[in-house]
CSV table of C-alpha atoms in Angstrom, one decimal:
chain,number,residue,atom,x,y,z
A,846,UNK,CA,6.4,-6.5,17.2
A,847,UNK,CA,8.9,-5.9,14.7
A,848,UNK,CA,6.4,-5.1,11.9
A,849,UNK,CA,6.1,-6.8,8.6
A,850,UNK,CA,9.5,-8.2,7.7
A,851,UNK,CA,10.5,-8.7,4.0
A,852,UNK,CA,13.9,-10.2,2.6
A,853,UNK,CA,15.9,-9.5,0.8
A,854,UNK,CA,15.7,-5.8,0.7
A,855,UNK,CA,17.4,-5.6,-2.6
A,856,UNK,CA,17.9,-8.2,-5.4
A,857,UNK,CA,19.8,-8.1,-8.6
A,858,UNK,CA,19.5,-10.9,-10.9
A,859,UNK,CA,19.9,-11.7,-14.7
A,860,UNK,CA,17.0,-12.5,-17.0
A,861,UNK,CA,15.8,-15.9,-16.8
A,862,UNK,CA,16.9,-16.7,-13.2
A,863,UNK,CA,14.4,-17.6,-10.5
A,864,UNK,CA,13.7,-15.1,-7.9
A,865,UNK,CA,12.1,-15.6,-4.4
A,866,UNK,CA,10.9,-13.0,-2.2
A,867,UNK,CA,10.1,-13.5,1.5
A,868,UNK,CA,7.7,-12.1,3.9
A,869,UNK,CA,6.9,-12.4,7.6
A,870,UNK,CA,3.6,-10.8,8.6
A,871,UNK,CA,2.7,-9.3,12.0
A,872,UNK,CA,1.8,-11.9,14.2
A,873,UNK,CA,-1.9,-12.3,14.6
A,874,UNK,CA,-2.8,-10.7,11.3
A,875,UNK,CA,-5.1,-12.9,9.3
A,876,UNK,CA,-4.5,-11.2,6.0
A,877,UNK,CA,-1.3,-11.0,3.8
A,878,UNK,CA,-1.1,-9.0,0.6
A,879,UNK,CA,1.6,-8.9,-2.0
A,880,UNK,CA,1.9,-5.8,-4.2
A,881,UNK,CA,4.1,-4.4,-6.8
A,882,UNK,CA,5.0,-0.7,-7.4
A,883,UNK,CA,6.5,0.9,-10.3
A,884,UNK,CA,6.6,4.6,-11.6
A,885,UNK,CA,4.3,3.8,-14.6
A,886,UNK,CA,1.7,1.5,-12.9
A,887,UNK,CA,1.8,2.8,-9.4
A,888,UNK,CA,0.9,0.3,-6.6
A,889,UNK,CA,-0.8,-3.0,-7.9
A,890,UNK,CA,-2.2,-5.7,-5.8
A,891,UNK,CA,-0.9,-9.1,-7.0
A,892,UNK,CA,-2.5,-11.6,-4.6
A,893,UNK,CA,-3.8,-11.9,-1.1
A,894,UNK,CA,-4.3,-14.6,1.5
A,895,UNK,CA,-6.7,-15.2,4.4
A,896,UNK,CA,-5.6,-17.5,7.2
A,897,UNK,CA,-3.0,-18.8,4.7
A,898,UNK,CA,-5.4,-19.5,2.0
A,899,UNK,CA,-5.2,-17.5,-1.2
A,900,UNK,CA,-8.3,-15.5,-1.9
A,901,UNK,CA,-7.7,-13.6,-5.1
A,902,UNK,CA,-4.7,-14.0,-7.4
A,903,UNK,CA,-6.2,-12.1,-10.4
A,904,UNK,CA,-3.5,-9.5,-10.1
A,905,UNK,CA,-0.6,-11.8,-10.7
A,906,UNK,CA,0.5,-10.7,-14.1
A,907,UNK,CA,1.7,-14.1,-15.6
A,908,UNK,CA,2.0,-17.7,-14.8
A,909,UNK,CA,5.7,-16.8,-14.2
A,910,UNK,CA,4.5,-15.6,-10.9
A,911,UNK,CA,3.5,-17.8,-8.1
A,912,UNK,CA,2.9,-17.1,-4.2
A,913,UNK,CA,2.5,-19.4,-1.3
A,914,UNK,CA,1.7,-19.1,2.3
A,915,UNK,CA,2.7,-22.4,4.1
A,916,UNK,CA,1.9,-21.1,7.5
A,917,UNK,CA,0.8,-17.9,9.4
A,918,UNK,CA,4.2,-16.5,9.8
A,919,UNK,CA,5.7,-16.9,6.2
A,920,UNK,CA,4.9,-16.3,2.7
A,921,UNK,CA,7.0,-16.3,-0.6
A,922,UNK,CA,6.5,-14.8,-3.8
A,923,UNK,CA,8.2,-16.6,-6.7
A,924,UNK,CA,9.1,-15.3,-10.3
A,925,UNK,CA,10.4,-18.0,-12.6
A,926,UNK,CA,11.7,-17.1,-15.0
A,927,UNK,CA,12.3,-13.5,-14.3
A,928,UNK,CA,12.3,-10.7,-17.0
A,929,UNK,CA,13.7,-7.2,-17.1
A,930,UNK,CA,10.0,-5.9,-17.1
A,931,UNK,CA,9.6,-7.5,-13.5
A,932,UNK,CA,11.9,-4.9,-12.2
A,933,UNK,CA,9.8,-3.0,-9.5
A,934,UNK,CA,9.6,-2.8,-5.7
A,935,UNK,CA,7.5,-5.6,-4.2
A,936,UNK,CA,5.8,-4.9,-1.0
A,937,UNK,CA,4.1,-7.5,1.6
A,938,UNK,CA,1.3,-6.2,3.8
A,939,UNK,CA,-0.6,-7.6,6.5
A,940,UNK,CA,-3.6,-6.6,8.8
A,941,UNK,CA,-6.1,-8.2,11.0
A,942,UNK,CA,-9.8,-8.2,10.0
A,943,UNK,CA,-11.5,-4.8,10.2
A,944,UNK,CA,-8.5,-3.0,11.0
A,945,UNK,CA,-5.3,-1.0,9.9
A,946,UNK,CA,-3.1,-2.5,7.2
A,947,UNK,CA,0.8,-2.4,7.7
A,948,UNK,CA,3.5,-2.6,5.0
A,949,UNK,CA,6.8,-4.1,5.0
A,950,UNK,CA,9.8,-2.1,3.9
A,951,UNK,CA,9.7,-3.8,0.4
A,952,UNK,CA,12.2,-5.6,-1.9
A,953,UNK,CA,13.7,-3.7,-4.8
A,954,UNK,CA,14.1,-6.1,-7.6
A,955,UNK,CA,16.4,-5.4,-10.5
A,956,UNK,CA,16.4,-7.9,-13.4
A,957,UNK,CA,19.2,-7.3,-15.9
B,1353,UNK,CA,-15.3,-0.1,-11.2
B,1354,UNK,CA,-13.7,0.9,-7.7
B,1355,UNK,CA,-11.4,3.9,-8.2
B,1356,UNK,CA,-9.6,6.5,-6.0
B,1357,UNK,CA,-8.5,9.9,-7.3
B,1358,UNK,CA,-6.0,12.0,-5.4
B,1359,UNK,CA,-5.8,15.7,-6.7
B,1360,UNK,CA,-3.4,17.3,-7.2
B,1361,UNK,CA,-0.8,14.7,-8.1
B,1362,UNK,CA,1.9,17.1,-6.7
B,1363,UNK,CA,2.1,20.1,-4.4
B,1364,UNK,CA,4.6,22.5,-3.3
B,1365,UNK,CA,4.2,24.8,-0.2
B,1366,UNK,CA,6.2,26.9,2.1
B,1367,UNK,CA,7.2,25.8,5.5
B,1368,UNK,CA,4.5,26.6,8.1
B,1369,UNK,CA,1.4,26.5,5.8
B,1370,UNK,CA,-1.7,24.6,6.6
B,1371,UNK,CA,-2.5,22.3,3.6
B,1372,UNK,CA,-5.3,20.0,2.6
B,1373,UNK,CA,-4.9,16.8,0.3
B,1374,UNK,CA,-7.9,15.5,-1.2
B,1375,UNK,CA,-9.1,11.9,-1.9
B,1376,UNK,CA,-12.2,11.0,-3.8
B,1377,UNK,CA,-13.6,7.6,-4.3
B,1378,UNK,CA,-16.3,5.9,-6.3
B,1379,UNK,CA,-18.2,3.7,-3.8
B,1380,UNK,CA,-20.2,5.4,-1.0
B,1381,UNK,CA,-20.7,2.2,1.0
B,1382,UNK,CA,-17.0,2.0,2.0
B,1383,UNK,CA,-16.0,0.0,5.1
B,1384,UNK,CA,-12.9,2.1,6.3
B,1385,UNK,CA,-10.5,4.5,4.7
B,1386,UNK,CA,-6.8,4.7,5.5
B,1387,UNK,CA,-4.2,7.4,4.8
B,1388,UNK,CA,-0.5,6.3,4.2
B,1389,UNK,CA,2.7,8.2,3.9
B,1390,UNK,CA,5.5,7.0,1.7
B,1391,UNK,CA,9.0,8.5,1.7
B,1392,UNK,CA,11.4,8.0,-1.3
B,1393,UNK,CA,12.7,4.5,-1.6
B,1394,UNK,CA,10.6,3.4,1.5
B,1395,UNK,CA,7.4,1.5,2.4
B,1396,UNK,CA,4.0,2.9,3.0
B,1397,UNK,CA,3.5,4.2,6.7
B,1398,UNK,CA,0.0,4.1,8.1
B,1399,UNK,CA,-1.1,7.7,9.4
B,1400,UNK,CA,-4.9,7.4,10.0
B,1401,UNK,CA,-7.5,5.0,9.7
B,1402,UNK,CA,-11.2,6.2,9.6
B,1403,UNK,CA,-14.0,3.6,10.0
B,1404,UNK,CA,-17.2,4.2,8.2
B,1405,UNK,CA,-18.9,5.2,11.2
B,1406,UNK,CA,-16.5,8.1,12.0
B,1407,UNK,CA,-16.3,11.5,10.6
B,1408,UNK,CA,-12.8,12.2,11.4
B,1409,UNK,CA,-9.5,11.1,13.0
B,1410,UNK,CA,-6.7,13.2,14.3
B,1411,UNK,CA,-3.0,12.4,15.1
B,1412,UNK,CA,-0.8,15.2,16.1
B,1413,UNK,CA,-0.9,17.9,13.2
B,1414,UNK,CA,-2.8,15.5,11.0
B,1415,UNK,CA,-6.4,15.4,10.6
B,1416,UNK,CA,-8.4,13.1,8.3
B,1417,UNK,CA,-12.2,13.7,7.5
B,1418,UNK,CA,-14.4,11.3,5.7
B,1419,UNK,CA,-17.9,12.2,3.9
B,1420,UNK,CA,-19.1,8.9,2.5
B,1421,UNK,CA,-22.2,10.6,0.9
B,1422,UNK,CA,-19.9,12.8,-1.4
B,1423,UNK,CA,-17.2,10.3,-1.8
B,1424,UNK,CA,-14.7,12.4,-0.3
B,1425,UNK,CA,-11.8,12.2,2.3
B,1426,UNK,CA,-9.5,15.1,3.1
B,1427,UNK,CA,-6.1,14.9,5.0
B,1428,UNK,CA,-5.3,18.1,6.7
B,1429,UNK,CA,-1.8,19.0,7.7
B,1430,UNK,CA,-1.2,21.9,10.2
B,1431,UNK,CA,1.8,23.9,10.3
B,1432,UNK,CA,3.6,22.0,7.6
B,1433,UNK,CA,7.4,21.1,8.0
B,1434,UNK,CA,10.1,20.0,5.5
B,1435,UNK,CA,9.9,16.6,7.2
B,1436,UNK,CA,6.3,16.3,6.1
B,1437,UNK,CA,7.5,16.1,2.4
B,1438,UNK,CA,6.6,12.6,1.1
B,1439,UNK,CA,3.9,11.1,-1.1
B,1440,UNK,CA,0.6,10.6,0.7
B,1441,UNK,CA,-1.9,7.9,-0.4
B,1442,UNK,CA,-5.3,7.2,0.4
B,1443,UNK,CA,-7.0,3.8,0.1
B,1444,UNK,CA,-10.5,2.5,1.2
B,1445,UNK,CA,-11.9,-1.1,1.5
B,1446,UNK,CA,-15.4,-2.3,1.0
B,1447,UNK,CA,-15.4,-4.7,3.9
B,1448,UNK,CA,-13.0,-6.1,6.5
B,1449,UNK,CA,-12.3,-8.9,4.2
B,1450,UNK,CA,-11.6,-7.1,1.0
B,1451,UNK,CA,-8.2,-5.4,-0.2
B,1452,UNK,CA,-7.6,-1.8,-0.1
B,1453,UNK,CA,-8.2,0.3,-3.3
B,1454,UNK,CA,-5.4,2.8,-3.5
B,1455,UNK,CA,-5.1,6.3,-5.3
B,1456,UNK,CA,-1.8,7.1,-7.0
B,1457,UNK,CA,-1.0,9.6,-4.2
B,1458,UNK,CA,-0.1,13.4,-3.9
B,1459,UNK,CA,3.7,14.3,-3.8
B,1460,UNK,CA,4.2,16.9,-1.3
B,1461,UNK,CA,7.2,19.0,-1.0
B,1462,UNK,CA,7.4,21.4,1.9
B,1463,UNK,CA,10.0,24.1,1.2
B,1464,UNK,CA,11.9,25.5,4.1
């Protein structure tokens, strides 16, 4: 398996623009997690899905953030409109029940 | 409140030294605990997973132990090498269906 795949790897955009981050989890993993990492706040859980259903989105910072998982092999995290304080590295991770969690390489987002 | 503490926040050692990284957590009824490594600008790589029924796991020069009663885990690195320089994070979950709770990590530098 190729592991968790994220795209794009880097995104630079201007304030107010819409940003869409993409994730393909490892095949067979029932859980998918979206995290944000910054120097100040460390690693923060934004939202997670089980079998494509959102379970807990309490970590989503604002209504500007939304996430979807239309099928078992694809998820998106959207920010609309983006702001400079959204600049961070966004990670997607997946895991099967009862087992190891694997992370993608991350998307480095810069909002100017 | 679920919390993971990793002390020290940073550690610098000469090459060849054996070292121990510490992780303490607030819940004694953990389900499993995972150690990760993160290189600068990269994603998190899973190193070891310890189930609650286990006391330790080994992989090469790495050995992780788990003491649920005291709320502690340690990651032992034998014969450290400059390539071990990275940030090491520990994380636990309370069940196979809940997200990992992460510490802020220990930044390790191994000096040649």
